Amino acid sequence: MRSRYSAYVLKDLNYLLKTWHPDTRPVANDLGGTTLRWIGLEIVRTEHGSEQDSVGVVEFIASYAHAAGGKRLHEVSRFVRAQGCWLYVDGDCRLSDILRNGRCPCGSGRKFKRCCGLIAR
Ligand SMILES: [Zn+2]
């Protein structure tokens, strides 16, 4: 999961496709998330995900900044294990705004409007 977040930050399309289950994998030019400016990842919880499991769930909040502010993507993702590798299947997600006076998701401790919210403009 963290490695897939990193791949979004680094715009590593090949890795994202390689770790996407073939049944739900999008076409290569349809990965919108790689054009966004990701600024933080918080893992809320994980279910299963050990060596013995074949399915796993990861709930996370990934944040990004854009020209008009910032968004938090809160997703519960499902993974399956195939040949020793975790593959992303799908997820339920909702978007919310990052409050301008709220703490910046990047971990700086500053307000969003004085941190990544500034750079976004
Ligand atoms: Zn920041």
Short mmCIF file of C-alpha atoms and ligand atoms in Angstrom, two decimals:
data_model
loop_
_atom_site.label_atom_id
_atom_site.label_comp_id
_atom_site.label_asym_id
_atom_site.label_seq_id
_atom_site.Cartn_x
_atom_site.Cartn_y
_atom_site.Cartn_z
CA MET A 1 0.00 0.00 0.00
CA ARG A 2 2.72 2.48 0.97
CA SER A 3 4.69 1.47 -2.10
CA ARG A 4 1.66 2.19 -4.29
CA TYR A 5 1.30 5.63 -2.68
CA SER A 6 4.98 6.26 -3.43
CA ALA A 7 4.39 5.18 -7.01
CA TYR A 8 1.60 7.76 -7.31
CA VAL A 9 3.96 10.44 -5.95
CA LEU A 10 6.72 9.36 -8.35
CA LYS A 11 4.24 8.88 -11.23
CA ASP A 12 5.49 5.29 -11.67
CA LEU A 13 2.75 3.98 -13.95
CA ASN A 14 4.45 0.64 -14.53
CA TYR A 15 4.53 -0.19 -10.83
CA LEU A 16 0.91 0.86 -10.33
CA LEU A 17 -0.25 -1.36 -13.17
CA LYS A 18 1.94 -4.26 -12.05
CA THR A 19 0.39 -4.17 -8.55
CA TRP A 20 -3.19 -3.82 -9.83
CA HIS A 21 -5.33 -6.96 -10.08
CA PRO A 22 -5.83 -7.85 -13.77
CA ASP A 23 -9.63 -7.98 -13.35
CA THR A 24 -9.91 -4.34 -12.28
CA ARG A 25 -6.74 -2.81 -13.76
CA PRO A 26 -7.46 0.32 -15.82
CA VAL A 27 -5.89 1.08 -19.14
CA ALA A 28 -2.50 2.73 -18.82
CA ASN A 29 -3.53 6.25 -19.79
CA ASP A 30 -6.44 6.31 -17.35
CA LEU A 31 -4.54 6.67 -14.04
CA GLY A 32 -5.71 10.14 -13.01
CA GLY A 33 -4.02 10.04 -9.61
CA THR A 34 -0.53 10.32 -11.03
CA THR A 35 -1.14 13.89 -12.21
CA LEU A 36 -1.97 15.07 -8.68
CA ARG A 37 0.46 16.60 -6.18
CA TRP A 38 0.29 14.16 -3.23
CA ILE A 39 1.34 15.63 0.11
CA GLY A 40 0.58 13.03 2.76
CA LEU A 41 -0.45 9.47 3.59
CA GLU A 42 -2.04 8.26 6.81
CA ILE A 43 -2.81 4.56 7.28
CA VAL A 44 -5.99 4.32 9.35
CA ARG A 45 -6.12 0.52 9.75
CA THR A 46 -5.22 -2.74 8.09
CA GLU A 47 -7.05 -6.08 8.17
CA HIS A 48 -5.23 -9.32 7.50
CA GLY A 49 -2.25 -8.73 5.26
CA SER A 50 0.02 -11.31 6.90
CA GLU A 51 1.96 -14.04 5.11
CA GLN A 52 -0.89 -16.54 5.67
CA ASP A 53 -3.65 -14.35 4.24
CA SER A 54 -4.86 -14.20 0.67
CA VAL A 55 -7.03 -11.10 1.02
CA GLY A 56 -6.34 -7.85 2.84
CA VAL A 57 -7.94 -4.49 3.53
CA VAL A 58 -6.18 -1.16 3.99
CA GLU A 59 -7.99 2.00 5.08
CA PHE A 60 -6.02 5.16 4.45
CA ILE A 61 -6.26 8.90 3.93
CA ALA A 62 -4.13 10.29 1.12
CA SER A 63 -4.03 14.05 0.65
CA TYR A 64 -3.23 16.21 -2.33
CA ALA A 65 -2.91 19.90 -3.07
CA HIS A 66 -4.31 21.55 -6.17
CA ALA A 67 -4.70 25.06 -7.50
CA ALA A 68 -7.80 25.86 -5.48
CA GLY A 69 -6.84 24.16 -2.20
CA GLY A 70 -6.50 20.56 -1.09
CA LYS A 71 -8.43 17.31 -0.86
CA ARG A 72 -8.35 14.29 1.41
CA LEU A 73 -9.05 10.96 -0.27
CA HIS A 74 -10.33 8.54 2.39
CA GLU A 75 -10.38 5.03 0.95
CA VAL A 76 -10.94 1.46 2.10
CA SER A 77 -8.94 -0.62 -0.39
CA ARG A 78 -9.15 -4.34 -1.03
CA PHE A 79 -6.09 -6.39 -1.94
CA VAL A 80 -5.55 -10.02 -2.88
CA ARG A 81 -2.33 -11.96 -2.74
CA ALA A 82 -1.14 -13.72 -5.86
CA GLN A 83 2.21 -15.48 -6.17
CA GLY A 84 3.49 -13.74 -3.06
CA CYS A 85 2.54 -10.21 -4.17
CA TRP A 86 -0.30 -8.04 -2.92
CA LEU A 87 -2.47 -6.76 -5.76
CA TYR A 88 -4.89 -3.85 -5.49
CA VAL A 89 -8.44 -4.89 -6.44
CA ASP A 90 -10.68 -1.91 -5.73
CA GLY A 91 -11.82 0.43 -3.01
CA ASP A 92 -14.59 2.62 -1.62
CA CYS A 93 -13.53 6.22 -1.32
CA ARG A 94 -14.81 9.65 -0.48
CA LEU A 95 -13.26 13.05 -0.97
CA SER A 96 -13.31 15.96 1.42
CA ASP A 97 -11.67 19.38 1.48
CA ILE A 98 -8.55 20.07 3.51
CA LEU A 99 -9.42 22.98 5.81
CA ARG A 100 -7.21 26.00 5.09
CA ASN A 101 -6.72 26.60 8.81
CA GLY A 102 -6.32 22.89 9.58
CA ARG A 103 -3.02 21.12 10.13
CA CYS A 104 -1.20 20.36 6.88
CA PRO A 105 -1.30 16.61 6.02
CA CYS A 106 2.38 16.66 5.06
CA GLY A 107 3.36 16.52 8.73
CA SER A 108 5.04 19.93 8.98
CA GLY A 109 2.83 20.95 11.91
CA ARG A 110 1.89 24.18 10.13
CA LYS A 111 -1.52 25.25 8.91
CA PHE A 112 -2.36 23.99 5.42
CA LYS A 113 -2.76 27.55 4.08
CA ARG A 114 0.79 28.40 5.28
CA CYS A 115 2.35 25.16 4.00
CA CYS A 116 1.42 22.96 1.02
CA GLY A 117 -1.63 25.16 0.45
CA LEU A 118 0.72 28.01 -0.44
CA ILE A 119 2.67 26.02 -2.99
CA ALA A 120 -0.56 24.84 -4.58
CA ARG A 121 -1.43 28.33 -5.73
ZN ZN B 1 2.51 20.87 4.05
#
